[in-house]
Coordinates of C-alpha atoms and ligand atoms in Angstrom, one line a residue:
D893 CA 26.9 -2.0 24.8
E894 CA 23.6 -3.8 24.6
Q895 CA 22.3 -2.6 28.0
A896 CA 22.9 1.1 27.1
G897 CA 21.4 0.5 23.6
R898 CA 18.2 -1.0 25.1
E899 CA 17.8 1.8 27.5
Q900 CA 18.3 4.4 24.7
F901 CA 15.7 2.5 22.5
D902 CA 13.2 2.4 25.3
R903 CA 13.6 6.1 26.1
L904 CA 13.4 7.1 22.4
I905 CA 10.2 5.1 22.1
S906 CA 8.6 6.5 25.3
E907 CA 9.5 10.0 24.2
D908 CA 7.9 9.4 20.8
S909 CA 11.3 10.1 19.1
R910 CA 12.8 8.4 16.2
I911 CA 15.0 5.3 15.8
E912 CA 17.7 5.6 13.2
P913 CA 19.5 2.8 11.2
R914 CA 22.6 2.8 13.4
D915 CA 20.9 2.9 16.7
W916 CA 20.6 -0.3 18.7
M917 CA 17.2 -1.9 18.3
P918 CA 15.6 -5.2 19.5
E919 CA 15.8 -7.9 16.8
A920 CA 12.0 -8.3 16.8
Y921 CA 11.6 -4.5 16.0
R922 CA 14.1 -4.8 13.1
K923 CA 12.2 -7.9 11.9
T924 CA 8.7 -6.5 12.0
L925 CA 9.8 -3.3 10.2
A926 CA 11.6 -5.2 7.6
R927 CA 8.5 -7.3 7.1
Q928 CA 6.1 -4.4 6.9
I929 CA 8.3 -2.1 4.7
S930 CA 9.3 -4.9 2.3
Q931 CA 5.6 -5.9 2.0
H932 CA 4.8 -2.3 1.4
A933 CA 7.5 -2.0 -1.3
H934 CA 6.3 -5.1 -3.0
S935 CA 2.7 -3.8 -3.0
E936 CA 3.8 -0.6 -4.8
I937 CA 5.6 -2.7 -7.5
I938 CA 2.9 -5.3 -8.0
G939 CA 0.3 -2.4 -7.8
M940 CA 1.7 -1.0 -11.1
Q941 CA 0.2 -3.9 -13.0
P942 CA -3.6 -3.4 -12.8
E943 CA -3.1 0.2 -14.0
A944 CA -0.3 -0.6 -16.5
N945 CA -2.8 -2.8 -18.1
W946 CA -4.8 0.4 -19.1
I947 CA -2.1 2.8 -20.3
S948 CA -2.4 1.7 -23.9
R949 CA -6.2 1.9 -23.8
A950 CA -6.7 5.3 -21.9
P951 CA -9.4 7.2 -23.7
S952 CA -7.3 10.3 -24.5
L953 CA -3.7 11.4 -24.8
K954 CA -4.1 13.5 -21.6
R955 CA -5.5 10.5 -19.7
K956 CA -2.6 8.3 -20.9
A957 CA 0.0 10.8 -19.8
I958 CA -1.5 11.2 -16.2
L959 CA -1.9 7.4 -15.9
M960 CA 1.8 6.9 -16.9
A961 CA 2.9 9.5 -14.5
K962 CA 0.9 7.7 -11.7
V963 CA 2.3 4.3 -12.5
Q964 CA 5.8 5.7 -12.5
D965 CA 5.2 7.3 -9.2
E966 CA 4.4 3.8 -7.9
A967 CA 7.7 2.5 -9.1
G968 CA 9.3 5.4 -7.3
H969 CA 7.5 4.6 -4.1
G970 CA 8.7 1.0 -4.3
L971 CA 12.2 2.2 -4.7
Y972 CA 12.2 4.5 -1.7
L973 CA 10.7 1.8 0.4
Y974 CA 13.2 -0.9 -0.7
S975 CA 15.9 1.6 0.3
A976 CA 14.3 2.2 3.7
A977 CA 14.0 -1.6 4.2
E978 CA 17.6 -2.1 3.2
T979 CA 18.8 0.2 6.1
L980 CA 17.5 -2.6 8.3
G981 CA 20.0 -5.0 6.9
T982 CA 18.1 -7.0 4.2
P983 CA 19.6 -6.5 0.7
R984 CA 17.1 -5.6 -2.0
D985 CA 18.2 -8.6 -4.0
K986 CA 17.0 -10.9 -1.2
M987 CA 13.6 -9.0 -1.0
T988 CA 13.1 -9.4 -4.8
E989 CA 14.1 -13.0 -4.7
D990 CA 11.5 -13.7 -1.9
L991 CA 8.9 -11.9 -3.9
I992 CA 9.4 -13.8 -7.1
A993 CA 9.7 -17.1 -5.3
G994 CA 6.2 -16.4 -3.9
K995 CA 7.5 -16.2 -0.4
A996 CA 6.7 -12.6 0.4
R997 CA 3.4 -10.9 0.8
Y998 CA 2.0 -7.8 -1.0
S999 CA -1.4 -6.1 -0.6
S1000 CA -4.4 -8.3 -1.3
I1001 CA -6.0 -5.5 -3.4
F1002 CA -3.6 -6.0 -6.4
N1003 CA -5.0 -9.5 -6.9
Y1004 CA -8.2 -8.2 -8.3
P1005 CA -8.6 -7.5 -12.1
A1006 CA -9.0 -3.9 -13.6
V1007 CA -11.6 -4.7 -16.2
T1008 CA -12.9 -1.3 -17.5
W1009 CA -11.6 2.3 -17.7
A1010 CA -13.8 3.2 -14.7
D1011 CA -11.5 0.8 -12.7
M1012 CA -8.8 3.4 -13.0
G1013 CA -11.1 5.9 -11.3
A1014 CA -12.2 3.4 -8.6
I1015 CA -8.6 2.3 -8.0
G1016 CA -7.4 6.0 -7.6
W1017 CA -10.4 7.0 -5.5
L1018 CA -10.8 3.9 -3.2
V1019 CA -7.4 2.1 -3.3
D1020 CA -5.2 5.3 -3.1
G1021 CA -7.8 6.7 -0.7
A1022 CA -7.4 3.6 1.6
A1023 CA -3.6 3.8 1.1
I1024 CA -3.6 7.4 2.3
A1025 CA -5.8 6.8 5.3
N1026 CA -3.4 3.9 6.3
Q1027 CA -0.2 5.8 5.5
V1028 CA -0.7 9.3 6.9
P1029 CA -0.2 8.0 10.5
L1030 CA 2.8 6.0 9.3
C1031 CA 4.5 9.4 8.5
R1032 CA 4.9 9.4 12.4
A1033 CA 6.3 5.8 12.5
S1034 CA 9.2 5.6 15.0
Y1035 CA 11.6 4.3 12.4
G1036 CA 13.1 7.4 10.8
P1037 CA 13.6 6.1 7.2
Y1038 CA 10.3 4.7 6.9
G1039 CA 8.4 7.7 8.4
R1040 CA 10.3 10.0 6.1
A1041 CA 9.6 8.0 3.0
M1042 CA 5.9 8.1 3.9
V1043 CA 5.8 11.9 3.8
R1044 CA 6.7 12.1 0.2
I1045 CA 4.7 9.0 -0.7
C1046 CA 1.5 10.4 0.9
K1047 CA 1.9 13.7 -1.1
E1048 CA 1.9 11.8 -4.3
E1049 CA -0.9 9.5 -3.2
S1050 CA -3.1 12.6 -2.7
F1051 CA -2.6 13.5 -6.3
H1052 CA -3.4 9.9 -7.3
Q1053 CA -6.6 10.0 -5.3
R1054 CA -7.7 13.2 -6.9
Q1055 CA -7.1 11.9 -10.3
G1056 CA -9.1 8.8 -9.6
F1057 CA -12.0 10.9 -8.1
E1058 CA -11.9 13.1 -11.2
I1059 CA -12.1 10.1 -13.6
L1060 CA -15.2 8.8 -11.7
L1061 CA -16.7 12.3 -11.5
E1062 CA -16.5 12.7 -15.3
L1063 CA -18.0 9.3 -15.9
A1064 CA -20.7 9.9 -13.4
N1065 CA -21.7 13.0 -15.2
G1066 CA -21.5 11.4 -18.6
T1067 CA -23.9 9.1 -20.5
P1068 CA -26.1 6.6 -18.6
A1069 CA -23.7 3.8 -19.7
Q1070 CA -20.7 5.7 -18.4
K1071 CA -22.4 6.4 -15.1
E1072 CA -23.2 2.7 -14.8
M1073 CA -19.7 1.7 -15.6
A1074 CA -18.5 4.0 -12.8
Q1075 CA -21.0 2.6 -10.3
D1076 CA -20.0 -1.0 -11.3
A1077 CA -16.3 -0.2 -10.7
V1078 CA -17.1 1.3 -7.2
N1079 CA -19.3 -1.8 -6.4
R1080 CA -16.4 -4.2 -7.2
W1081 CA -13.5 -2.2 -5.6
Y1082 CA -15.3 -1.2 -2.4
A1083 CA -15.0 -4.3 -0.2
P1084 CA -11.5 -5.3 -1.4
A1085 CA -10.4 -1.7 -0.6
L1086 CA -11.8 -2.1 3.0
M1087 CA -9.8 -5.3 3.3
M1088 CA -6.5 -3.4 2.6
F1089 CA -6.5 -2.3 6.2
G1090 CA -5.9 -5.9 7.3
P1091 CA -7.7 -8.4 9.4
P1092 CA -10.1 -7.4 12.1
D1093 CA -8.4 -6.2 15.3
D1094 CA -9.1 -9.5 17.2
D1095 CA -7.4 -11.4 14.3
S1096 CA -4.4 -9.1 13.9
P1097 CA -1.4 -10.7 15.5
N1098 CA 1.1 -7.9 14.8
S1099 CA -0.9 -4.9 15.9
K1100 CA -0.4 -4.8 19.6
Q1101 CA 3.4 -4.9 19.5
S1102 CA 3.5 -2.6 16.4
M1103 CA 1.4 0.0 18.3
A1104 CA 3.6 -0.3 21.4
W1105 CA 6.6 0.5 19.2
N1106 CA 4.9 3.5 17.7
I1107 CA 5.0 1.9 14.2
K1108 CA 1.3 1.7 13.9
R1109 CA -0.7 4.5 15.5
F1110 CA -4.2 3.2 15.0
S1111 CA -5.6 -0.3 14.7
N1112 CA -6.8 -1.9 11.5
D1113 CA -10.4 -1.4 12.4
E1114 CA -10.0 2.1 13.5
L1115 CA -8.5 3.2 10.2
R1116 CA -11.0 1.2 8.2
S1117 CA -13.9 2.9 10.1
R1118 CA -12.4 6.3 9.5
F1119 CA -12.0 5.5 5.8
V1120 CA -15.6 4.5 5.5
G1121 CA -16.7 7.9 7.1
M1122 CA -14.6 9.8 4.4
M1123 CA -15.9 7.8 1.5
V1124 CA -19.6 8.0 2.5
E1125 CA -19.4 11.8 2.1
Q1126 CA -17.3 11.8 -1.0
V1127 CA -19.5 9.4 -2.9
K1128 CA -22.4 11.9 -2.6
V1129 CA -20.4 14.4 -4.6
L1130 CA -19.8 11.7 -7.3
G1131 CA -23.6 11.1 -7.4
L1132 CA -22.9 7.4 -6.9
T1133 CA -23.5 5.0 -4.0
L1134 CA -21.4 2.6 -2.0
P1135 CA -22.5 -1.0 -2.1
D1136 CA -23.1 -1.2 1.6
D1137 CA -26.5 -0.3 3.2
Q1138 CA -25.2 -0.9 6.7
I1139 CA -23.0 2.2 6.9
R1140 CA -23.8 4.3 10.0
F1141 CA -22.0 6.4 12.6
N1142 CA -22.2 4.9 16.0
E1143 CA -22.5 7.7 18.4
D1144 CA -21.5 5.6 21.4
T1145 CA -18.3 4.3 20.0
Q1146 CA -17.7 7.4 17.7
Q1147 CA -16.9 5.0 14.9
W1148 CA -18.3 4.4 11.5
E1149 CA -19.8 1.0 11.0
H1150 CA -20.1 -1.0 7.8
A1151 CA -21.4 -4.3 6.5
P1152 CA -19.4 -7.4 7.5
L1153 CA -16.6 -8.2 5.1
D1154 CA -15.9 -11.7 3.6
W1155 CA -12.7 -12.6 5.5
D1156 CA -12.7 -16.1 3.9
E1157 CA -12.2 -14.4 0.6
F1158 CA -9.3 -12.3 2.2
K1159 CA -7.7 -15.5 3.4
E1160 CA -7.9 -17.1 0.0
V1161 CA -6.3 -14.0 -1.7
L1162 CA -3.5 -14.1 1.0
A1163 CA -3.0 -17.8 0.4
G1164 CA -2.3 -17.0 -3.3
R1165 CA -5.8 -18.0 -4.6
G1166 CA -7.3 -14.7 -5.5
P1167 CA -8.5 -13.8 -9.0
C1168 CA -5.2 -12.5 -10.3
N1169 CA -2.5 -13.8 -8.0
A1170 CA -0.9 -16.2 -10.5
Q1171 CA -1.0 -13.6 -13.3
R1172 CA 0.6 -10.9 -11.1
M1173 CA 3.4 -13.2 -10.1
E1174 CA 4.1 -14.5 -13.6
R1175 CA 4.3 -10.9 -14.9
R1176 CA 6.6 -10.0 -12.1
R1177 CA 9.0 -12.9 -12.8
E1178 CA 8.9 -12.0 -16.6
A1179 CA 9.8 -8.4 -15.8
H1180 CA 12.6 -9.5 -13.6
E1181 CA 14.1 -11.8 -16.3
D1182 CA 13.6 -9.1 -18.9
G1183 CA 15.5 -6.7 -16.7
A1184 CA 18.6 -8.9 -16.2
W1185 CA 20.6 -7.1 -18.8
V1186 CA 20.0 -3.7 -17.1
R1187 CA 21.3 -5.1 -13.7
E1188 CA 24.2 -6.7 -15.4
A1189 CA 25.2 -3.6 -17.4
A1190 CA 24.9 -1.4 -14.3
A1191 CA 27.1 -3.9 -12.3
A1192 CA 29.7 -4.0 -15.0
Y1193 CA 29.8 -0.2 -15.2
A1194 CA 30.1 0.1 -11.4
D1195 CA 33.0 -2.4 -11.5
K1196 CA 34.7 -0.5 -14.3
R1197 CA 34.5 2.7 -12.3
A1198 CA 35.6 1.2 -9.2
T1199 CA 38.7 -0.3 -11.0
A1200 CA 39.4 3.1 -12.5
A1201 CA 39.2 4.8 -9.2
A1202 CA 41.5 2.3 -7.6
Q1203 CA 44.2 3.0 -10.2
Ligands
LIG2306 N1 -2.9 -7.8 2.1 O1 -1.2 -8.5 12.1 P1 -1.7 -7.9 10.9 C1 -0.2 0.8 -2.1 C2 -1.1 -9.7 6.4 S1 -1.0 0.7 -0.7 C3 -2.0 -8.7 2.3 O2 -2.8 -6.9 11.0 P2 0.2 -5.8 10.3 C4 -0.4 2.1 -2.8 C5 -0.1 -9.1 7.2 O3 1.1 -8.8 6.4 C6 -0.9 -1.1 -0.2 N2 -1.6 -9.1 3.5 O4 -0.4 -7.2 10.1 C7 -0.9 1.9 -4.3 C8 0.2 -10.2 8.3 O5 1.0 -11.2 7.6 P3 2.6 -11.6 8.0 C9 0.3 -1.3 0.6 C10 -2.1 -8.5 4.5 O6 1.4 -5.7 9.4 C11 -2.1 2.3 -4.6 C12 -1.1 -10.8 8.5 O7 -1.9 -10.4 7.4 N3 0.2 -0.6 1.9 O8 0.5 0.0 -2.4 C13 -3.1 -7.5 4.4 O9 0.3 -5.2 11.7 C14 -2.6 2.1 -5.9 C15 -1.8 -10.3 9.8 O10 -2.0 -8.9 9.7 C16 0.9 -1.0 2.9 O11 1.6 -2.0 3.0 C17 -3.4 -7.2 3.1 N4 -4.4 -6.2 2.9 O12 -0.9 -4.8 9.5 C18 -0.1 1.4 -5.2 C19 0.9 -0.1 4.2 N5 -3.4 -7.1 5.7 O13 3.5 -10.5 7.6 C20 -0.5 1.2 -6.5 C21 1.9 -0.6 5.3 C22 -2.7 -7.8 6.5 O14 2.5 -11.7 9.6 C23 -1.8 1.5 -6.8 N6 1.4 -1.7 6.0 N7 -1.9 -8.7 5.8 O15 2.8 -12.9 7.4 C24 0.6 -1.7 7.0 O16 0.1 -0.7 7.5 C25 0.4 -3.0 7.8 O17 1.3 -3.9 7.4 C26 -1.1 -3.6 7.4 C27 -1.2 -4.9 8.2 C28 -2.1 -2.7 8.0 C29 -1.3 -3.8 6.0

C-alpha cells in the first residue's frame, strides 16, 4: 500500500540505494525523471545532426569512419535513454510526438551550427567533455535504469572526447590556417558548452529537489566550474587558448571561476530562437516521416508473429 511504499522509498533514498521501475515512487519523482531522461534522449538524437552534416565532408576515409561510428553511438544513447524513460510509464511514441511538435526540450548546444571541420574537434572535446562532466555523477542517480544507462554512455563519451581532442591536436600542429581554424572553433563552442550545465544555481528551479532525491549529485554551477578547471589544463596541451581571460581558481571557495555567460542568449535558444532551432526541428520531422515505412513494416511483422504464435 501507499504508506509502506512511501516508507520504503524514503528509506532507499536515505540509504543512497536505488529505486527500480516497479517500486512505489512519488508522482513528482516519476515526473522529473521522465522529464530529464526524455530531454536527455532527445538531445542525443538531435545531437546527431551537427556532426552528420560533416560525414560526407570528413577529410579522409579514416576520419569519416570514426565520425560515422560516433554519430551511431549517439543514436544508441538516445535509444537506451528512451527505454529508460519508458520504464517510468511514458511510451516512446509520445516522447517522439512531443519532440516533433516542438513541445519537448533538448540541449541548447545543438542549436549552434557546425561550420568547419574543426568544429568536429571542438564538439568532441568541449561538448562531449561537458557531457561527461555532467553525466559521470549521473551514473549514481537513484533511479536504476537511468544510472545503469549512464555507465555505458559515459564510456562511449570518453572515446568521443578523445577523438575530438585528437582532431584539434592535429589541426593545432598543422599549418597556420589549420591552427587558426581550430582556435576559431574553440572560440565559438566554449560559451555554449558552459551553458550545457544549465542555468546558474539561483535560477535553477529543479536542482534542489533533484539533489534531495539523489538524481543530481552536484549543482549546475559546481559542475560547470569543475569543467572549466579541466579544460584550462587540456587547452595548454593543444597549444590553443580558451576565449575567457577571467578563468581563475578561487582558493577560498575551491571553485574555478570564469567570465559571465550571456544568459539572455541561453533563454533565446531555449525559447526556440537560437541559430539552428528551426533547421534542427525541420530535419527531425523529415526523418520521422521518412522512417514511417520502417515503423509500419516492423509493426506488421510483429503482428504476423503474434498471430502465428497464437495459432
Ligand atoms: N539546454 O532547473 P534546471 C549529449 C532547462 S549531452 C536546454 O537547472 P535540471 C551528448 C531544464 O530542462 C546533452 N534546456 O533543470 C552528446 C529546465 O526546463 P524544464 C544532454 C536546459 O533538469 C554530445 C530549465 O532549463 N545532456 O547529448 C538546459 O535540474 C555530442 C531549468 O533548469 C543531458 O540532458 C540546456 N543546456 O538541470 C550528443 C544531461 N539546461 O524541464 C551528441 C542530463 C537547463 O523545467 C553530440 N540532464 N535546461 O522545462 C541534466 O543533467 C539536467 O537536466 C540539466 C538541467 C543539468 C541539463
